[in-house]
Short mmCIF file of C-alpha atoms in Angstrom, two decimals:
data_model
loop_
_atom_site.label_atom_id
_atom_site.label_comp_id
_atom_site.label_asym_id
_atom_site.label_seq_id
_atom_site.Cartn_x
_atom_site.Cartn_y
_atom_site.Cartn_z
CA MET A 1 5.81 13.71 4.64
CA LEU A 2 2.29 13.77 3.13
CA LEU A 3 3.14 16.70 0.74
CA ASP A 4 6.64 15.03 -0.41
CA GLU A 5 4.57 11.76 -1.18
CA HIS A 6 2.05 13.35 -3.50
CA LEU A 7 4.73 16.00 -4.77
CA GLU A 8 6.79 12.82 -6.05
CA TYR A 9 3.76 11.47 -7.77
CA LEU A 10 2.85 14.87 -9.49
CA SER A 11 6.41 15.27 -10.51
CA ASP A 12 6.60 12.05 -12.46
CA GLU A 13 5.82 13.14 -15.90
CA VAL A 14 5.98 9.73 -17.21
CA ARG A 15 3.42 8.65 -14.96
CA LEU A 16 1.22 11.46 -15.48
CA GLN A 17 1.43 11.19 -19.16
CA LEU A 18 0.56 7.48 -19.12
CA PHE A 19 -2.29 7.97 -17.07
CA CYS A 20 -3.49 10.96 -19.12
CA LYS A 21 -3.29 8.76 -22.16
CA ALA A 22 -5.10 5.61 -20.57
CA ILE A 23 -7.78 8.01 -19.30
CA ALA A 24 -8.32 9.68 -22.60
CA GLU A 25 -8.87 6.31 -24.13
CA THR A 26 -11.35 5.02 -21.54
CA VAL A 27 -13.52 7.98 -20.35
CA ARG A 28 -16.47 8.35 -22.21
CA PRO A 29 -18.64 11.78 -22.31
CA GLY A 30 -20.73 11.99 -19.06
CA ASP A 31 -19.08 9.08 -17.22
CA ARG A 32 -19.58 8.43 -13.59
CA VAL A 33 -15.95 7.90 -12.01
CA LEU A 34 -14.74 6.29 -8.84
CA ASP A 35 -11.43 7.98 -7.87
CA LEU A 36 -10.19 5.03 -5.51
CA GLY A 37 -7.71 6.13 -2.93
CA CYS A 38 -7.73 9.56 -4.45
CA GLY A 39 -5.10 11.33 -2.61
CA VAL A 40 -4.82 14.97 -4.07
CA GLY A 41 -7.43 13.89 -6.74
CA ILE A 42 -4.96 14.13 -9.77
CA LEU A 43 -6.50 11.01 -11.68
CA GLY A 44 -10.07 12.02 -11.02
CA LEU A 45 -9.18 15.73 -12.30
CA LEU A 46 -7.77 14.05 -15.36
CA CYS A 47 -11.06 12.14 -15.74
CA LEU A 48 -12.90 15.10 -15.56
CA LYS A 49 -10.76 16.79 -18.30
CA ALA A 50 -11.22 13.86 -20.72
CA GLY A 51 -15.21 14.40 -20.39
CA ALA A 52 -16.50 12.51 -17.11
CA GLY A 53 -19.74 13.92 -15.84
CA HIS A 54 -19.01 13.27 -12.23
CA VAL A 55 -15.99 12.14 -9.95
CA TRP A 56 -16.18 10.51 -6.71
CA GLY A 57 -12.92 10.76 -4.76
CA ILE A 58 -12.72 8.41 -1.66
CA ASP A 59 -9.47 8.59 0.67
CA GLN A 60 -9.21 8.29 4.54
CA THR A 61 -5.83 10.41 4.65
CA ASP A 62 -5.49 14.27 5.03
CA ALA A 63 -4.80 14.39 1.24
CA ILE A 64 -8.20 14.48 0.49
CA GLU A 65 -8.57 17.78 2.03
CA LEU A 66 -6.13 18.98 -0.48
CA ALA A 67 -8.18 17.31 -3.22
CA ARG A 68 -11.29 19.26 -1.85
CA GLU A 69 -9.46 22.67 -1.78
CA THR A 70 -7.88 22.08 -5.40
CA MET A 71 -11.23 21.22 -6.92
CA THR A 72 -13.19 24.27 -5.04
CA ARG A 73 -10.25 26.48 -6.46
CA LEU A 74 -10.64 24.97 -9.80
CA GLY A 75 -14.81 25.53 -9.53
CA LEU A 76 -15.16 21.72 -10.01
CA SER A 77 -16.33 20.97 -6.46
CA ASP A 78 -20.05 20.35 -8.01
CA ARG A 79 -18.25 17.55 -10.17
CA TYR A 80 -15.80 16.23 -8.00
CA THR A 81 -17.41 14.91 -4.60
CA CYS A 82 -14.80 14.19 -1.83
CA VAL A 83 -15.67 11.26 0.68
CA ARG A 84 -13.10 11.28 3.50
CA GLU A 85 -13.57 7.55 4.70
CA ARG A 86 -11.61 4.13 4.40
CA SER A 87 -12.89 2.80 1.04
CA PHE A 88 -14.38 -0.28 2.70
CA ARG A 89 -16.64 1.49 4.59
CA ALA A 90 -17.46 4.42 2.05
CA THR A 91 -20.70 4.67 0.16
CA ILE A 92 -21.48 6.68 -2.67
CA PRO A 93 -25.33 7.31 -4.02
CA GLU A 94 -24.66 5.68 -7.33
CA GLN A 95 -22.70 3.12 -9.13
CA VAL A 96 -20.12 4.07 -11.61
CA ASP A 97 -18.92 3.67 -15.31
CA LEU A 98 -15.17 3.56 -14.23
CA ILE A 99 -13.04 3.17 -11.22
CA VAL A 100 -9.49 4.49 -11.38
CA CYS A 101 -6.75 3.78 -8.89
CA ASP A 102 -3.17 3.77 -8.32
CA HIS A 103 -2.57 1.83 -5.38
CA VAL A 104 0.04 -0.13 -7.30
CA GLY A 105 3.06 -0.90 -4.78
CA HIS A 106 6.83 -1.58 -5.20
CA PHE A 107 6.05 -5.08 -6.65
CA GLY A 108 2.39 -4.33 -8.00
CA VAL A 109 0.37 -5.94 -5.00
CA ASP A 110 2.16 -4.45 -1.86
CA TYR A 111 -0.02 -1.44 -1.47
CA GLY A 112 -3.60 -3.02 -1.07
CA ILE A 113 -4.80 -2.74 -4.48
CA LEU A 114 -6.22 -6.24 -4.91
CA ASP A 115 -8.66 -5.73 -1.65
CA THR A 116 -9.41 -2.24 -2.30
CA LEU A 117 -10.22 -2.62 -5.94
CA GLY A 118 -11.78 -5.91 -5.52
CA ASP A 119 -14.37 -4.34 -2.92
CA ALA A 120 -14.84 -1.22 -4.81
CA ARG A 121 -15.49 -3.37 -8.08
CA ARG A 122 -18.34 -5.47 -6.46
CA ARG A 123 -19.87 -2.68 -4.71
CA PHE A 124 -19.74 0.47 -6.91
CA LEU A 125 -18.96 -0.66 -10.62
CA LYS A 126 -21.94 -1.03 -13.29
CA PRO A 127 -22.12 -4.00 -15.23
CA GLY A 128 -19.97 -3.71 -18.34
CA GLY A 129 -18.06 -0.69 -16.17
CA ASN A 130 -14.23 -0.18 -16.93
CA ILE A 131 -11.52 -0.56 -14.40
CA LEU A 132 -8.29 1.35 -14.57
CA PRO A 133 -5.68 -0.23 -14.21
CA GLU A 134 -6.73 -3.44 -15.89
CA GLY A 135 -4.28 -6.10 -14.68
CA LEU A 136 -0.67 -6.44 -13.19
CA GLN A 137 2.18 -8.65 -14.27
CA LEU A 138 4.63 -9.32 -11.69
CA PHE A 139 8.44 -9.95 -11.92
CA LEU A 140 11.30 -11.47 -10.01
CA ALA A 141 15.24 -11.50 -10.50
CA ALA A 142 18.01 -11.83 -7.99
CA ALA A 143 20.53 -8.93 -7.40
CA ASN A 144 23.77 -8.32 -6.57
CA ALA A 145 23.00 -4.95 -4.32
CA PRO A 146 25.51 -4.43 -1.41
CA GLN A 147 24.26 -0.81 -0.86
CA CYS A 148 20.95 -2.59 -0.13
CA ARG A 149 22.58 -5.01 2.10
CA THR A 150 24.00 -2.44 4.07
CA LYS A 151 20.65 -0.88 4.67
CA ALA A 152 19.18 -4.15 5.76
CA GLU A 153 21.81 -5.11 8.19
CA GLU A 154 22.11 -1.49 9.47
CA TRP A 155 21.53 -2.74 13.12
CA GLY A 156 24.05 -5.24 13.03
CA GLN A 157 26.77 -2.56 12.08
CA PRO A 158 29.68 -2.28 14.81
CA ASN A 159 28.58 1.07 15.67
CA ILE A 160 25.44 -0.18 17.23
CA PRO A 161 25.64 -0.92 20.82
CA ALA A 162 26.16 -4.79 20.96
CA GLU A 163 22.92 -5.19 23.16
CA TYR A 164 20.67 -4.00 20.31
CA ARG A 165 22.49 -5.75 17.23
CA TRP A 166 19.70 -8.52 17.49
CA LEU A 167 17.49 -6.08 15.62
CA ARG A 168 19.48 -6.98 12.49
CA GLU A 169 16.99 -9.97 12.31
CA HIS A 170 14.45 -7.26 11.81
CA GLY A 171 16.35 -5.81 8.92
CA VAL A 172 16.87 -8.84 6.90
CA ASN A 173 13.04 -9.94 7.19
CA MET A 174 11.84 -6.71 5.94
CA LYS A 175 10.73 -5.25 2.22
CA HIS A 176 13.00 -2.48 1.44
CA PRO A 177 11.97 -0.02 -1.47
CA ARG A 178 15.11 0.52 -3.51
CA THR A 179 15.97 1.56 -6.98
CA PHE A 180 18.00 -0.97 -9.26
CA CYS A 181 19.49 -0.44 -12.37
CA ALA A 182 19.96 -3.24 -15.21
CA ASP A 183 23.57 -3.89 -14.31
CA ASP A 184 22.63 -4.96 -10.49
CA ILE A 185 20.26 -7.72 -11.74
CA LEU A 186 22.62 -10.81 -11.69
CA SER A 187 20.13 -13.44 -12.86
CA GLU A 188 17.51 -13.61 -15.86
CA ALA A 189 14.29 -12.10 -14.84
CA ALA A 190 11.12 -14.04 -14.60
CA GLN A 191 7.40 -13.09 -14.84
CA VAL A 192 6.02 -14.85 -11.82
CA GLY A 193 2.40 -13.56 -11.81
CA ARG A 194 -0.50 -12.26 -13.91
CA LEU A 195 -3.59 -10.74 -12.31
CA ASP A 196 -6.65 -9.79 -13.92
CA LEU A 197 -8.15 -6.88 -11.65
CA TYR A 198 -11.65 -7.40 -13.06
CA GLN A 199 -11.49 -10.79 -11.39
CA ASP A 200 -11.33 -11.86 -7.83
CA ASN A 201 -7.70 -12.98 -6.97
CA SER A 202 -6.54 -15.76 -4.45
CA GLU A 203 -6.22 -14.70 -0.76
CA GLN A 204 -2.60 -15.88 -1.02
CA LEU A 205 -0.20 -15.29 -3.90
CA THR A 206 2.55 -17.89 -4.48
CA LEU A 207 5.11 -16.73 -6.99
CA GLU A 208 7.76 -19.16 -8.11
CA ALA A 209 10.41 -19.20 -10.46
CA THR A 210 13.83 -20.72 -11.30
CA LEU A 211 16.12 -17.91 -11.99
CA ARG A 212 19.50 -18.56 -14.01
CA ALA A 213 22.54 -16.51 -13.02
CA LYS A 214 23.92 -14.75 -15.87
CA ARG A 215 27.20 -14.31 -14.54
CA ASP A 216 29.51 -15.28 -11.58
CA GLY A 217 28.99 -13.08 -8.65
CA VAL A 218 27.16 -12.53 -5.01
CA ILE A 219 23.39 -12.30 -4.83
CA ASP A 220 22.36 -10.25 -1.91
CA GLY A 221 18.61 -10.98 -2.41
CA LEU A 222 15.64 -10.92 -4.66
CA VAL A 223 14.13 -7.95 -6.38
CA SER A 224 10.74 -7.54 -7.81
CA TRP A 225 8.78 -5.08 -10.12
CA PHE A 226 5.66 -4.88 -11.91
CA GLU A 227 4.23 -4.05 -15.40
CA CYS A 228 0.74 -2.36 -15.04
CA THR A 229 -1.80 -2.51 -17.97
CA LEU A 230 -3.61 0.67 -17.58
CA SER A 231 -5.82 0.43 -20.90
CA ALA A 232 -5.96 -1.39 -24.23
CA THR A 233 -2.85 0.36 -25.48
CA VAL A 234 -1.21 1.57 -22.40
CA SER A 235 1.00 0.13 -19.81
CA MET A 236 3.36 1.38 -17.18
CA SER A 237 6.26 -0.23 -15.42
CA ASN A 238 8.96 0.39 -12.77
CA SER A 239 11.32 -2.33 -14.33
CA PRO A 240 14.78 -1.55 -14.02
CA PHE A 241 15.08 -2.75 -17.61
CA ASP A 242 12.57 -0.14 -18.68
CA GLY A 243 14.07 3.43 -20.07
CA ASN A 244 10.48 4.82 -19.80
CA ALA A 245 9.80 3.50 -16.18
CA ILE A 246 8.06 5.56 -13.90
CA LYS A 247 9.72 6.79 -10.82
CA ARG A 248 8.90 3.83 -8.37
CA ASP A 249 11.38 1.89 -6.42
CA GLN A 250 11.21 -1.88 -6.96
CA ALA A 251 10.99 -4.06 -3.94
CA PHE A 252 14.38 -5.63 -2.44
CA LEU A 253 13.88 -8.93 -0.34
CA PRO A 254 17.44 -9.80 1.29
CA PHE A 255 18.87 -12.76 2.25
CA GLU A 256 20.28 -13.68 5.93
CA ARG A 257 23.61 -14.11 4.09
CA PRO A 258 24.98 -13.29 0.31
CA VAL A 259 24.80 -16.24 -1.87
CA ALA A 260 27.93 -16.88 -4.26
CA VAL A 261 26.82 -18.10 -7.53
CA GLN A 262 28.34 -19.13 -10.88
CA ALA A 263 27.20 -18.49 -14.35
CA GLY A 264 24.66 -20.88 -15.11
CA ASP A 265 23.30 -21.74 -11.60
CA ALA A 266 19.77 -22.14 -11.28
CA LEU A 267 18.12 -20.42 -8.21
CA GLU A 268 14.90 -21.80 -6.98
CA ALA A 269 13.09 -18.87 -5.79
CA SER A 270 9.49 -18.57 -4.16
CA VAL A 271 7.71 -15.45 -2.96
CA VAL A 272 4.26 -15.93 -0.97
CA PHE A 273 2.33 -12.96 -0.22
CA ARG A 274 -0.96 -12.49 1.72
CA PRO A 275 -2.79 -9.20 0.47
CA ASP A 276 -5.00 -9.06 3.27
CA THR A 277 -2.34 -9.20 5.96
CA ASN A 278 0.47 -7.58 3.85
CA LEU A 279 2.59 -10.73 5.24
CA LEU A 280 5.36 -11.76 2.75
CA ALA A 281 7.91 -14.67 2.83
CA TRP A 282 10.67 -15.47 0.43
CA THR A 283 12.84 -18.38 -0.14
CA ILE A 284 15.79 -19.10 -2.36
CA ARG A 285 17.71 -22.42 -2.89
CA LEU A 286 20.63 -23.16 -4.92
CA PRO A 287 20.63 -26.82 -5.80
CA ARG A 288 24.40 -27.10 -6.64
CA THR A 289 25.16 -26.37 -3.02
CA GLY A 290 22.13 -27.10 -1.31
CA GLU A 291 22.09 -23.67 0.48
CA ARG A 292 18.73 -22.35 1.18
CA HIS A 293 17.46 -19.03 2.71
CA ARG A 294 14.15 -18.49 4.10
CA GLN A 295 12.97 -14.96 5.28
CA SER A 296 9.62 -13.63 6.21
CA THR A 297 8.05 -10.15 7.21
CA TRP A 298 6.69 -12.03 10.41
CA HIS A 299 9.92 -12.07 11.67
CA SER A 300 10.31 -8.14 11.52
CA MET A 301 6.90 -7.54 13.19
CA ILE A 302 7.16 -5.72 16.67
CA ILE A 303 4.93 -7.89 18.80
CA GLY A 304 3.71 -7.04 22.30
CA PRO A 305 1.48 -8.47 24.79
CA GLY A 306 -1.87 -8.92 23.37
CA THR A 307 -1.09 -8.50 20.01
CA LEU A 308 -1.54 -12.20 18.94
CA PRO A 309 -5.15 -13.49 19.11
CA ALA A 310 -3.93 -16.60 21.06
CA THR A 311 -2.51 -14.24 23.93
CA ARG A 312 -5.66 -12.85 24.52
CA PRO A 313 -7.87 -13.84 27.48
CA LYS A 314 -11.00 -15.92 26.61
CA VAL A 315 -13.51 -13.50 28.34
CA ALA A 316 -13.22 -10.28 26.54
CA GLU A 317 -12.34 -7.08 28.58
CA LEU A 318 -12.32 -3.52 27.58
CA SER A 319 -8.93 -1.80 27.38
CA PRO A 320 -8.76 1.73 29.05
CA VAL A 321 -9.17 3.21 25.63
CA GLY A 322 -12.25 0.86 24.99
CA ALA A 323 -13.72 1.81 28.39
CA PHE A 324 -12.88 5.48 27.38
CA ARG A 325 -14.99 5.14 23.97
CA LYS A 326 -17.86 3.42 25.79
CA ALA A 327 -18.32 6.03 28.22
CA LEU A 328 -17.84 8.82 25.52
CA LEU A 329 -20.72 7.42 23.24
CA GLN A 330 -23.32 7.47 25.85
CA TYR A 331 -23.09 11.14 25.78
CA VAL A 332 -23.48 11.48 21.97
CA ASP A 333 -27.33 11.76 21.97
CA GLY A 334 -28.03 14.33 19.08
CA VAL A 335 -28.79 16.89 22.11
CA ARG A 336 -25.62 17.97 23.69
CA THR A 337 -22.89 20.05 21.65
CA THR A 338 -19.30 18.71 21.42
CA ASP A 339 -18.13 21.00 24.51
CA GLN A 340 -20.87 19.78 26.65
CA ILE A 341 -19.98 15.97 25.85
CA VAL A 342 -16.33 16.65 26.73
CA GLU A 343 -17.11 18.52 30.03
CA ASP A 344 -19.83 15.87 30.89
CA LEU A 345 -17.22 13.09 30.39
CA VAL A 346 -14.70 14.76 32.52
CA ARG A 347 -17.16 15.46 35.35
CA THR A 348 -18.59 11.97 35.46
CA HIS A 349 -15.77 9.81 34.71
CA PRO A 350 -12.44 11.57 36.03
CA ASP A 351 -10.49 8.43 36.53
CA LEU A 352 -10.60 7.22 32.80
CA PHE A 353 -7.02 8.56 32.53
CA ALA A 354 -4.49 9.82 35.01
CA SER A 355 -4.87 13.30 33.63
CA ARG A 356 -8.16 15.26 32.92
CA ASP A 357 -6.25 16.92 30.41
CA GLU A 358 -5.64 13.60 28.35
CA ILE A 359 -9.39 12.80 28.64
CA ARG A 360 -10.29 16.19 27.18
CA ARG A 361 -7.81 15.61 24.39
CA LEU A 362 -8.85 12.27 23.37
CA ALA A 363 -12.54 12.91 23.51
CA GLU A 364 -12.28 16.10 21.21
CA LEU A 365 -10.14 14.07 18.82
CA GLU A 366 -12.43 11.13 18.74
CA LEU A 367 -15.59 13.52 18.26
CA SER A 368 -13.74 15.40 15.51
CA ARG A 369 -13.22 12.21 13.56
CA ASN A 370 -16.68 10.63 14.36
CA ILE A 371 -19.41 13.19 14.50
CA LYS A 372 -21.05 14.43 11.33
CA GLY A 373 -20.98 17.70 10.12
#
């Protein structure tokens, strides 16, 4: 899965060419660069080729180990330093001249770029430094997309046992990545947002537009995409109308039921998004008939006991995993080896879990993730 994701990124020639051009336009000889959410390190590598002096790559996933090995094989490990950590917790020993980041989602903001880049900009960027990308423009339209509706409603299909068809409610309240062509778009497109990534942005984005139906037909949901300004002369987009678009799906937001429209109908559309939670809500209203649909990813969340703060007891108590971690930490004293810590934990706390093998397994996993060296 990890390799498939990054293979898709690296095999997108349009995307790579655009980033290469924008980086060449932005990087100055000797620049210190932060490759934020670096993955396998391709953007940082392009920066080094463009003349950067040093790149710091930050990523919390296994992809950074591929970046580390790649730089070692290329003889660049002295110029590309990998930091495996969540970016909000990461530190680097210097401020940088440039931050590069490709956390641009299906409709621009849905892959965490606002919070991630905002935090990095405030902590790591030199005064007068550069950011790539510089900004985002967000677009919205209504689409006739029966194949997408089928996907959104797959839990409601006749072949699904009747007892589980209630899960259709989850599908029609989810964002679905899908690729659209221009013919699928039934309304005029509207720009609903313009974001400057050099500035702090609102904790909640409210994107509104009146979409005009171009022809008679049936609308299955909203479609959103982005145009991303990489540098002064370079931008990239996943627009269904752009013949030079990168290979990134648009975002499909389904309605509870299809909406029949006539040419010229005005559709009042609204999308509300909270970048810090990834909660997304969308509304469509057809004034001619009064028909309205309201959907939200809140209704697609799988919520169990203790998930919501309101359901938690006022007196805080450790969960079994919390108690395990508390017990484990007391043995991390700078003297014991990892093996000694694990055996001491099993010997003194044999009842943390039903299985001693599980205590060992979880202890080794926690130590591998959280011990230096």
